[in-house]
Coordinates of C-alpha atoms and ligand atoms in Angstrom, one line a residue:
X16 CA -112.8 -143.2 -38.7
X17 CA -113.6 -145.1 -42.6
X18 CA -116.8 -146.7 -43.5
X19 CA -115.0 -149.6 -44.8
X20 CA -114.0 -150.6 -40.9
X21 CA -118.0 -151.8 -40.8
X22 CA -117.2 -154.4 -43.6
X23 CA -114.0 -155.2 -42.3
X24 CA -116.1 -156.0 -38.9
X25 CA -119.2 -157.7 -40.7
X26 CA -116.6 -159.8 -42.2
X27 CA -115.6 -161.4 -38.8
X28 CA -118.9 -160.7 -36.9
X29 CA -121.5 -162.2 -39.4
X30 CA -119.0 -164.0 -41.5
X31 CA -121.0 -167.0 -42.6
X32 CA -124.3 -164.7 -43.3
X33 CA -125.4 -163.7 -46.9
X34 CA -123.8 -160.5 -47.9
X35 CA -124.9 -160.3 -51.6
X36 CA -127.6 -161.8 -53.9
X37 CA -128.2 -161.9 -57.3
X38 CA -131.9 -162.3 -57.9
X39 CA -132.9 -165.6 -55.6
X40 CA -129.2 -166.4 -55.5
X41 CA -127.0 -165.7 -52.8
X42 CA -123.6 -165.0 -54.4
X43 CA -121.1 -164.4 -51.1
X44 CA -121.4 -164.2 -47.8
X45 CA -119.5 -161.5 -45.7
X46 CA -116.3 -163.5 -44.8
X47 CA -115.9 -163.7 -48.9
X48 CA -117.1 -160.0 -49.4
X49 CA -114.9 -158.4 -46.9
X50 CA -111.9 -160.5 -48.3
X51 CA -112.7 -159.8 -52.1
X52 CA -113.2 -156.1 -51.3
X53 CA -109.7 -156.0 -49.3
X54 CA -108.2 -157.4 -52.5
X55 CA -110.2 -154.9 -55.1
X56 CA -108.9 -152.0 -52.7
X57 CA -105.0 -153.2 -52.9
X58 CA -105.4 -153.4 -56.6
X59 CA -106.9 -149.9 -56.6
X60 CA -104.0 -148.4 -55.2
X61 CA -101.3 -150.6 -56.6
X62 CA -102.3 -152.0 -60.0
X63 CA -104.1 -148.9 -61.0
X64 CA -101.8 -146.6 -58.9
X65 CA -104.4 -144.7 -57.3
X66 CA -103.7 -142.1 -54.2
X67 CA -105.7 -141.5 -51.1
X68 CA -108.2 -138.6 -52.1
X69 CA -108.2 -139.5 -55.9
X70 CA -111.9 -139.9 -57.5
X71 CA -113.4 -143.3 -58.8
X72 CA -116.5 -143.0 -60.9
X73 CA -119.1 -145.8 -61.2
X74 CA -121.3 -145.4 -64.1
X75 CA -123.0 -149.0 -63.6
X76 CA -126.3 -150.5 -63.5
X77 CA -127.5 -151.9 -60.4
X78 CA -125.2 -155.0 -59.9
X79 CA -123.7 -156.8 -57.0
X80 CA -120.2 -155.3 -58.0
X81 CA -121.4 -151.8 -56.7
X82 CA -121.2 -152.6 -53.4
X83 CA -118.0 -154.0 -53.7
X84 CA -116.3 -151.0 -55.7
X85 CA -118.3 -148.5 -53.2
X86 CA -116.6 -150.3 -50.0
X87 CA -113.1 -151.2 -52.1
X88 CA -112.8 -147.4 -52.7
X89 CA -113.4 -146.5 -49.3
X90 CA -111.0 -149.1 -48.0
X91 CA -108.5 -147.8 -50.1
X92 CA -109.0 -144.4 -48.9
X93 CA -110.7 -143.3 -52.2
X94 CA -113.6 -141.1 -53.1
X95 CA -116.4 -143.3 -54.8
X96 CA -118.4 -141.1 -57.5
X97 CA -121.5 -143.0 -58.3
X98 CA -123.2 -141.6 -61.4
X99 CA -126.8 -142.2 -62.5
X100 CA -126.4 -144.6 -65.1
X101 CA -129.6 -143.2 -67.0
X102 CA -128.0 -139.5 -67.7
X103 CA -127.1 -138.8 -71.3
X104 CA -123.8 -138.9 -72.5
X105 CA -122.8 -135.4 -72.2
X106 CA -123.8 -135.2 -68.6
X107 CA -121.7 -138.5 -67.9
X108 CA -118.9 -136.3 -69.6
X109 CA -119.4 -133.6 -67.5
X110 CA -119.5 -135.3 -64.1
X111 CA -116.4 -137.3 -64.7
X112 CA -114.7 -134.1 -65.6
X113 CA -115.7 -132.2 -63.0
X114 CA -115.1 -134.7 -60.3
X115 CA -111.5 -135.6 -62.2
X116 CA -112.2 -138.9 -61.7
X117 CA -109.0 -140.9 -62.6
X118 CA -110.9 -144.2 -63.0
X119 CA -114.4 -145.3 -64.4
X120 CA -115.8 -148.6 -63.7
X121 CA -119.0 -149.4 -66.1
X122 CA -121.2 -152.0 -66.6
X123 CA -121.2 -153.8 -70.4
X124 CA -124.6 -152.0 -71.0
X125 CA -122.7 -148.8 -70.8
X126 CA -119.3 -149.9 -72.3
X127 CA -119.6 -148.3 -75.5
X128 CA -121.2 -144.9 -74.3
X129 CA -118.2 -144.4 -71.5
X130 CA -115.8 -145.6 -73.9
X131 CA -116.7 -142.8 -76.2
X132 CA -116.0 -140.3 -73.5
X133 CA -112.7 -138.3 -73.7
X134 CA -110.3 -137.8 -71.2
X135 CA -107.2 -139.0 -69.3
X136 CA -108.6 -141.9 -67.1
X137 CA -109.0 -145.4 -67.5
X138 CA -112.5 -147.1 -68.1
X139 CA -112.6 -150.9 -66.7
X140 CA -115.8 -152.8 -67.8
X141 CA -117.4 -155.3 -65.2
X142 CA -116.5 -159.0 -66.1
X143 CA -113.5 -157.9 -68.7
X144 CA -110.0 -159.1 -68.3
X145 CA -108.8 -156.4 -66.3
X146 CA -111.9 -156.4 -63.9
X147 CA -110.9 -160.2 -63.4
X148 CA -107.2 -159.1 -63.0
X149 CA -108.4 -156.8 -59.8
X150 CA -109.9 -159.5 -58.1
X151 CA -106.5 -161.8 -57.9
X152 CA -103.8 -161.1 -55.5
X153 CA -103.4 -160.1 -51.7
X154 CA -105.7 -157.7 -49.6
X155 CA -104.5 -154.8 -48.0
X156 CA -105.6 -153.3 -44.2
X157 CA -108.2 -150.9 -44.2
X158 CA -106.7 -147.3 -45.0
X159 CA -106.4 -144.7 -42.3
X160 CA -108.5 -142.0 -42.7
X161 CA -110.2 -138.9 -41.0
X162 CA -113.8 -138.6 -40.1
X163 CA -113.9 -135.4 -42.2
X164 CA -112.5 -136.9 -45.3
X165 CA -114.5 -137.4 -48.2
X166 CA -115.9 -140.5 -49.1
X167 CA -118.7 -140.2 -51.3
X168 CA -118.9 -137.2 -54.2
X169 CA -122.9 -137.1 -54.6
X170 CA -123.8 -135.3 -57.6
X171 CA -127.5 -133.7 -57.2
X172 CA -130.2 -134.9 -59.5
X173 CA -129.8 -131.5 -60.9
X174 CA -133.8 -130.8 -61.9
X175 CA -132.2 -127.2 -62.7
X176 CA -128.8 -126.3 -64.1
X177 CA -125.7 -128.5 -63.9
X178 CA -125.5 -130.7 -61.0
X179 CA -123.2 -130.0 -58.2
X180 CA -121.2 -132.9 -56.6
X181 CA -122.2 -132.8 -52.6
X182 CA -119.0 -133.8 -50.7
X183 CA -120.0 -136.7 -48.4
X184 CA -117.6 -137.4 -45.6
X185 CA -117.0 -140.7 -43.7
X186 CA -118.6 -138.8 -40.6
X187 CA -121.7 -137.5 -42.6
X188 CA -122.3 -141.3 -43.7
X189 CA -121.7 -142.7 -40.2
X190 CA -124.4 -140.1 -38.9
X191 CA -126.7 -141.1 -41.7
X192 CA -126.0 -144.8 -40.4
X193 CA -127.2 -144.2 -36.8
X194 CA -129.9 -142.3 -37.8
X195 CA -131.5 -145.1 -40.1
X196 CA -131.1 -147.3 -36.9
X197 CA -133.0 -144.7 -34.4
X198 CA -135.1 -142.9 -36.7
X199 CA -136.3 -145.3 -39.9
X200 CA -135.9 -149.0 -39.1
X201 CA -134.2 -151.7 -37.0
X202 CA -132.0 -154.3 -39.0
X203 CA -131.4 -157.5 -37.6
X204 CA -128.5 -159.9 -39.1
X205 CA -130.3 -162.2 -41.9
X206 CA -132.5 -159.2 -42.9
X207 CA -132.0 -158.1 -46.6
X208 CA -132.2 -154.7 -48.8
X209 CA -133.6 -154.5 -52.0
X210 CA -132.1 -152.2 -54.4
X211 CA -134.4 -151.8 -57.2
X212 CA -133.7 -147.9 -57.0
X213 CA -130.7 -146.6 -58.6
X214 CA -127.6 -147.3 -56.3
X215 CA -126.2 -144.5 -57.2
X216 CA -128.6 -142.4 -55.0
X217 CA -130.9 -143.3 -51.8
X218 CA -130.4 -146.9 -52.2
X219 CA -126.9 -147.2 -52.7
X220 CA -126.6 -145.2 -49.5
X221 CA -128.4 -147.6 -47.6
X222 CA -126.2 -150.2 -48.4
X223 CA -124.3 -149.2 -45.4
X224 CA -126.5 -149.1 -42.8
X225 CA -127.3 -153.0 -43.9
X226 CA -123.5 -153.7 -43.8
X227 CA -123.3 -152.6 -40.4
X228 CA -126.1 -154.9 -39.4
X229 CA -125.1 -158.1 -41.4
X230 CA -128.1 -157.9 -43.8
X231 CA -127.9 -158.9 -47.5
X232 CA -127.5 -156.9 -50.4
X233 CA -130.2 -158.1 -53.2
X234 CA -129.6 -156.9 -56.5
X235 CA -132.9 -157.7 -59.0
X236 CA -131.4 -159.5 -62.0
X237 CA -133.4 -156.8 -64.2
X238 CA -131.2 -154.5 -62.7
X239 CA -134.5 -152.4 -62.1
X240 CA -137.7 -152.0 -60.6
X241 CA -140.4 -154.9 -61.8
X242 CA -143.3 -155.3 -59.6
X243 CA -143.6 -159.2 -60.2
X244 CA -139.7 -159.5 -59.7
X245 CA -140.2 -157.6 -56.6
X246 CA -142.7 -160.1 -55.3
X247 CA -140.6 -163.1 -56.0
X248 CA -137.5 -161.4 -54.2
X249 CA -139.5 -160.5 -51.0
X250 CA -140.6 -164.4 -50.9
X251 CA -137.3 -165.7 -51.8
X252 CA -135.2 -163.6 -49.1
X253 CA -137.6 -162.6 -46.2
X254 CA -137.2 -159.5 -44.3
X255 CA -136.9 -157.3 -47.3
X256 CA -136.3 -153.5 -46.9
X257 CA -136.5 -151.5 -49.8
X258 CA -136.2 -147.6 -50.8
X259 CA -138.7 -146.4 -53.3
X260 CA -139.7 -143.2 -54.7
X261 CA -143.4 -142.5 -54.0
X262 CA -143.8 -143.3 -58.0
X263 CA -142.7 -146.9 -57.6
X264 CA -144.7 -147.4 -54.4
X265 CA -147.7 -146.3 -56.7
X266 CA -146.8 -148.8 -59.0
X267 CA -145.9 -151.6 -56.5
X268 CA -149.2 -151.0 -54.7
X269 CA -151.2 -151.3 -58.0
X270 CA -149.6 -154.7 -59.2
X271 CA -150.2 -155.9 -55.6
X272 CA -153.8 -155.2 -55.7
X273 CA -154.1 -156.8 -59.1
X274 CA -152.1 -160.0 -58.3
X275 CA -152.6 -160.5 -54.3
X276 CA -148.6 -161.9 -53.8
X277 CA -147.2 -163.1 -50.9
X278 CA -145.7 -160.3 -49.0
X279 CA -144.8 -161.9 -46.0
X280 CA -141.0 -161.4 -47.0
X281 CA -141.7 -157.7 -47.3
X282 CA -140.3 -155.9 -43.8
X283 CA -140.3 -152.3 -44.8
X284 CA -140.8 -150.0 -47.7
X285 CA -138.7 -146.5 -47.0
X286 CA -140.3 -144.1 -49.3
X287 CA -139.0 -140.4 -50.0
X288 CA -137.3 -138.4 -52.4
X289 CA -140.4 -136.3 -53.8
X290 CA -144.0 -135.9 -52.2
X291 CA -146.4 -138.9 -51.6
X292 CA -150.0 -137.8 -51.6
X293 CA -152.2 -138.8 -48.6
X294 CA -154.5 -140.6 -51.0
X295 CA -151.6 -142.4 -52.4
X296 CA -150.5 -143.3 -48.8
X297 CA -153.9 -144.5 -47.7
X298 CA -154.0 -146.7 -50.7
X299 CA -150.5 -147.7 -50.0
X300 CA -151.4 -148.7 -45.9
X301 CA -154.5 -150.7 -47.1
X302 CA -152.2 -153.1 -49.3
X303 CA -148.9 -153.1 -47.3
X304 CA -150.2 -152.7 -43.8
X305 CA -147.6 -151.2 -41.4
X306 CA -144.6 -151.7 -43.2
X307 CA -143.9 -148.0 -44.0
X308 CA -141.5 -145.5 -43.3
X309 CA -140.8 -142.2 -44.6
X310 CA -137.4 -140.1 -44.8
X311 CA -136.9 -136.7 -46.2
X312 CA -133.4 -135.9 -46.6
X313 CA -131.4 -134.3 -49.6
X314 CA -128.3 -135.1 -51.3
X315 CA -126.8 -132.5 -49.0
X316 CA -127.7 -134.2 -46.1
X317 CA -128.2 -137.7 -47.3
X318 CA -131.4 -139.4 -46.3
X319 CA -131.5 -137.3 -43.2
X320 CA -133.4 -134.4 -42.2
X321 CA -136.8 -135.9 -41.0
X322 CA -138.7 -138.9 -41.0
X323 CA -141.4 -141.0 -39.9
X324 CA -140.1 -143.9 -38.5
X325 CA -141.6 -147.2 -38.9
X326 CA -142.1 -147.7 -35.4
X327 CA -144.0 -144.2 -35.2
X328 CA -145.6 -144.3 -38.5
X329 CA -149.4 -143.1 -38.5
X330 CA -152.2 -145.4 -37.5
X331 CA -155.8 -145.2 -39.0
X332 CA -158.1 -143.8 -36.3
X333 CA -155.0 -142.1 -34.1
X334 CA -155.6 -138.0 -33.7
X335 CA -154.5 -136.1 -37.0
X336 CA -154.0 -139.2 -39.0
X337 CA -154.3 -137.3 -42.1
X338 CA -152.2 -134.4 -41.3
X339 CA -149.2 -136.9 -40.2
X340 CA -149.3 -138.4 -43.3
X341 CA -149.1 -135.6 -45.1
X342 CA -146.0 -134.8 -43.1
X343 CA -142.6 -135.6 -43.2
X344 CA -142.3 -136.4 -39.9
X345 CA -140.1 -135.4 -36.9
X346 CA -136.4 -134.6 -37.4
X347 CA -134.0 -137.2 -36.9
X348 CA -132.3 -137.4 -33.6
X349 CA -129.1 -136.7 -35.1
X350 CA -129.7 -133.3 -36.6
X351 CA -131.0 -129.7 -35.8
X352 CA -133.9 -128.5 -38.2
X353 CA -135.5 -125.0 -38.2
X354 CA -137.4 -122.6 -40.2
X355 CA -136.5 -119.4 -41.1
X356 CA -138.4 -116.0 -43.2
X357 CA -136.8 -114.4 -45.9
X358 CA -134.3 -112.4 -43.6
X359 CA -133.1 -115.9 -41.8
X360 CA -135.3 -115.2 -38.6
X361 CA -136.6 -118.3 -36.8
X362 CA -139.9 -118.7 -37.1
X363 CA -142.3 -120.7 -34.6
X364 CA -144.5 -123.7 -35.1
X365 CA -147.2 -123.1 -37.8
X366 CA -145.4 -120.7 -39.7
X367 CA -144.1 -121.4 -43.0
X368 CA -140.6 -120.7 -44.1
X369 CA -136.8 -122.0 -45.6
X370 CA -135.9 -125.5 -43.9
X371 CA -132.5 -125.3 -42.3
X372 CA -130.4 -128.3 -41.0
X373 CA -127.2 -128.5 -39.2
X374 CA -125.4 -131.6 -37.6
X375 CA -123.2 -134.4 -38.6
X376 CA -125.4 -135.4 -41.6
X377 CA -124.8 -132.2 -43.5
X378 CA -121.9 -132.3 -46.4
X379 CA -118.7 -130.5 -46.2
X380 CA -119.8 -128.2 -48.9
X381 CA -119.6 -128.7 -52.9
X382 CA -116.6 -130.0 -55.0
X383 CA -114.9 -127.3 -56.9
X384 CA -117.6 -124.7 -56.2
X385 CA -116.9 -122.3 -53.4
X386 CA -119.5 -119.9 -54.6
X387 CA -122.4 -122.4 -54.4
X388 CA -120.9 -123.8 -51.0
X389 CA -120.8 -120.3 -49.6
X390 CA -124.8 -119.9 -50.7
X391 CA -126.1 -122.8 -49.3
X392 CA -123.9 -123.5 -45.9
X393 CA -124.4 -120.0 -44.4
X394 CA -124.2 -119.5 -40.8
X395 CA -123.3 -123.4 -40.2
X396 CA -126.4 -124.0 -41.3
X397 CA -127.6 -125.9 -44.7
X398 CA -130.0 -123.9 -46.7
X399 CA -132.0 -126.4 -48.4
X400 CA -134.3 -124.6 -50.5
X401 CA -137.4 -126.5 -49.5
X402 CA -140.2 -124.6 -47.7
X403 CA -142.1 -126.1 -44.7
X404 CA -143.6 -125.6 -41.5
X405 CA -143.5 -127.6 -37.9
X406 CA -147.1 -128.2 -35.9
X407 CA -147.3 -127.9 -32.4
X408 CA -146.1 -131.4 -32.1
X409 CA -143.0 -131.2 -33.8
X410 CA -144.0 -132.7 -37.2
X411 CA -142.8 -131.2 -40.5
X412 CA -144.9 -130.3 -43.5
X413 CA -143.3 -130.0 -46.9
X414 CA -144.8 -127.4 -48.9
X415 CA -142.6 -127.2 -51.7
X416 CA -139.4 -126.2 -53.2
X417 CA -138.9 -122.2 -52.7
X418 CA -138.6 -121.9 -56.2
X419 CA -142.0 -123.6 -57.0
X420 CA -144.0 -121.5 -54.5
X421 CA -146.8 -119.8 -56.5
X422 CA -146.8 -115.8 -55.6
X423 CA -150.5 -114.8 -56.6
X424 CA -151.7 -111.1 -56.1
X425 CA -148.9 -110.9 -53.3
X426 CA -150.0 -114.6 -51.5
X427 CA -148.2 -117.5 -51.3
X428 CA -149.7 -120.9 -53.0
X429 CA -148.4 -124.1 -51.9
X430 CA -148.6 -126.1 -55.4
X431 CA -148.6 -129.3 -53.0
X432 CA -151.8 -128.1 -51.1
X433 CA -153.4 -127.8 -54.4
X434 CA -152.4 -131.4 -55.9
X435 CA -153.2 -133.2 -52.6
X436 CA -157.1 -131.8 -53.4
X437 CA -157.1 -132.5 -57.3
X438 CA -155.8 -136.3 -56.3
X439 CA -158.9 -137.0 -54.2
X440 CA -161.0 -137.2 -57.8
X441 CA -161.1 -141.0 -58.8
X442 CA -160.1 -139.9 -62.3
X443 CA -156.9 -137.9 -61.4
X444 CA -153.8 -140.2 -61.9
X445 CA -151.2 -137.6 -61.7
X446 CA -151.2 -133.9 -61.1
X447 CA -148.7 -131.4 -61.0
X448 CA -149.5 -127.7 -60.4
X449 CA -147.4 -124.6 -61.3
X450 CA -147.6 -120.9 -61.4
X451 CA -148.3 -119.1 -64.9
X452 CA -147.4 -115.7 -65.3
X453 CA -150.2 -113.5 -65.3
X454 CA -150.3 -109.6 -66.1
X455 CA -152.8 -108.9 -62.9
X456 CA -151.7 -111.1 -60.6
X457 CA -148.2 -111.7 -61.1
X458 CA -148.9 -115.7 -61.3
X459 CA -151.9 -117.7 -61.6
X460 CA -152.8 -121.2 -60.5
X461 CA -152.1 -123.9 -63.5
X462 CA -152.5 -127.5 -62.9
X463 CA -151.6 -130.1 -65.4
X464 CA -153.6 -133.1 -64.8
X465 CA -153.0 -137.1 -66.0
X466 CA -156.0 -138.8 -66.4
X467 CA -156.7 -142.6 -65.1
X468 CA -157.0 -144.9 -68.6
X469 CA -160.4 -144.4 -70.0
X470 CA -161.4 -141.6 -67.5
X471 CA -162.8 -138.7 -68.6
X472 CA -162.8 -135.6 -66.1
X473 CA -164.9 -132.4 -66.3
X474 CA -163.3 -129.0 -65.2
X475 CA -166.3 -128.4 -63.3
X476 CA -165.6 -131.2 -61.2
X477 CA -162.2 -130.5 -60.3
X478 CA -163.3 -127.0 -59.3
X479 CA -165.9 -128.5 -57.1
X480 CA -163.3 -130.2 -55.3
X481 CA -161.0 -127.5 -54.7
X482 CA -164.0 -124.9 -53.7
X483 CA -165.2 -127.7 -51.2
X484 CA -161.5 -127.7 -49.5
X485 CA -159.4 -124.9 -50.1
X486 CA -159.8 -121.0 -50.7
X487 CA -161.0 -119.9 -53.7
X488 CA -157.9 -117.9 -54.7
X489 CA -155.7 -121.4 -54.7
X490 CA -158.0 -122.9 -57.2
X491 CA -156.3 -123.4 -60.4
X492 CA -157.7 -120.9 -63.3
X493 CA -156.7 -123.3 -65.8
X494 CA -156.3 -127.1 -66.3
X495 CA -154.3 -128.9 -69.0
X496 CA -154.6 -132.6 -69.7
X497 CA -151.4 -134.5 -70.4
X498 CA -150.7 -138.1 -71.1
X499 CA -147.9 -138.2 -68.6
X500 CA -145.9 -136.0 -66.6
X501 CA -142.2 -135.2 -67.5
X502 CA -140.0 -136.9 -64.8
X503 CA -136.1 -137.0 -63.9
X504 CA -134.3 -140.6 -63.7
X505 CA -135.2 -140.5 -60.1
X506 CA -138.7 -140.2 -60.9
X507 CA -139.2 -136.7 -59.7
X508 CA -141.7 -134.7 -61.7
X509 CA -139.7 -131.8 -63.7
X510 CA -141.5 -128.7 -63.1
X511 CA -139.3 -126.8 -65.1
X512 CA -139.9 -128.8 -68.1
X513 CA -143.9 -128.0 -67.5
X514 CA -143.1 -124.4 -67.2
X515 CA -141.3 -124.6 -70.5
X516 CA -144.0 -126.4 -72.0
X517 CA -146.1 -123.5 -71.1
X518 CA -143.5 -121.2 -72.3
X519 CA -143.9 -122.9 -75.6
X520 CA -147.5 -123.3 -76.2
X521 CA -148.7 -120.0 -75.0
Ligands
AMP27 P1 -131.9 -134.9 -53.8 O1 -131.1 -134.1 -53.6 O2 -132.1 -135.2 -55.1 O3 -132.1 -136.2 -53.0 O4 -133.5 -134.2 -53.8 C1 -133.8 -133.9 -52.6 C2 -135.3 -133.1 -52.6 O5 -136.1 -134.0 -53.1 C3 -135.2 -132.3 -51.2 O6 -134.9 -130.9 -51.0 C4 -136.9 -132.5 -51.2 O7 -137.3 -131.2 -52.1 C5 -137.5 -133.6 -52.4 N1 -137.9 -134.3 -51.1 C6 -137.2 -135.4 -50.5 N2 -137.4 -136.4 -49.9 C7 -138.8 -136.0 -49.5 C8 -140.1 -136.0 -49.3 N3 -140.2 -137.5 -48.3 N4 -141.4 -135.6 -49.4 C9 -141.2 -134.6 -50.5 N5 -140.2 -134.2 -51.0 C10 -139.2 -134.8 -50.9

């Protein structure tokens, strides 16, 4: 089993269909893409002398060559190591060293930084002489790989500590692909996926189902996320899906409210990777209609734990609408999901515990980190470190990362619940709740609040909101106002930095 066979077949089955587009311009069809990838693969093996199982790093901003290189690596039996292009030089160095990558491909904007890193590896810049030479010569056939061979080393976004490289196999990514079709969205030939989020992460993973289905990969010319550009590209390509972090959905919705663009070319927005609050979700439904789907996953089970599929997305007026929106949906058909308490005992619906996952999408382990692997993959289950609870209907509500749960006076308080309430205040733009060390209670609840521009928020108003909706002991004892929340490059709020801020200002 080799993921590259999907492109090989698409090159014949969807031969004349658009495969890659840069902005509004289609740059190749599936026949051409499959042919080019076979040539790149032959050069990875022949010219660069790489052997099956060698690692190839991609430190590149979003660009059409991203998809070419990923498939070329698999075609040649190699392991691809996509690296978030927004990391610092020291982080690039760590990932290159840790993965032992023998070659690193880079885009011109990053060439100087990557070129200055140390190590015995070739650095090849997109558009440079060596890259042009790699596009010449004869192609090779798809290398024979086993289902459990590693295809992708997925370095976790690392909101704490050193990033770990989740070993994703061909089997894992095939499973993710079938899971997408069954439990996220249908894809028809001629549809498209717009890569506005980093291709080193979720958006890049979604290249695979779209190749399998003969849909085009569209890369914005800006290489990133500009709402006006998105609106133009929806209209230009039609049938467009896009993976977006909740912060991106927020921005897209605000821009659409202001500009009232033509959204007829937008098919689906798949959001995930962080909490989408109910108020934001309702606003998004108001603007985008029934185009939303949600996934909950992590690098260790890529994009595949639970979902609110597009065809099952909650509709206004249906029973428990708000609860459904606050949930992360139901398990993908291809995985088992269960909740356990601190002793590992399975919990019934309604009780919160750590979320465990098993199935074909779950990683083989962490690259060169036996200790972390043994800790995370115990008894055949992936221990996600997330806390959640199922309801009677099988919908999962995610509370928080277990390390973010606040324990005050011996009782668990889930920050997400408090954040949902505070976001109901019209003047609150963003909020993040953490536990502050407290001599009497162990921890007390503290909320960092970002106000909408020009809004002044009274603490009593926030207090009143909480008192009306959640137990008194969950109400923040303290509020701090910030201009913005610290976030990592994938848009996740960095609670560790907020805790640090608290330490520094105490
Ligand atoms: P990463 O491995 O970088 O993709 O981060 C995965 C983590 O992001 C998960 O373990 C969750 O804590 C969080 N996450 C992913 N999807 C969702 C979602 N739909 N809602 C809330 N949090 C999410």
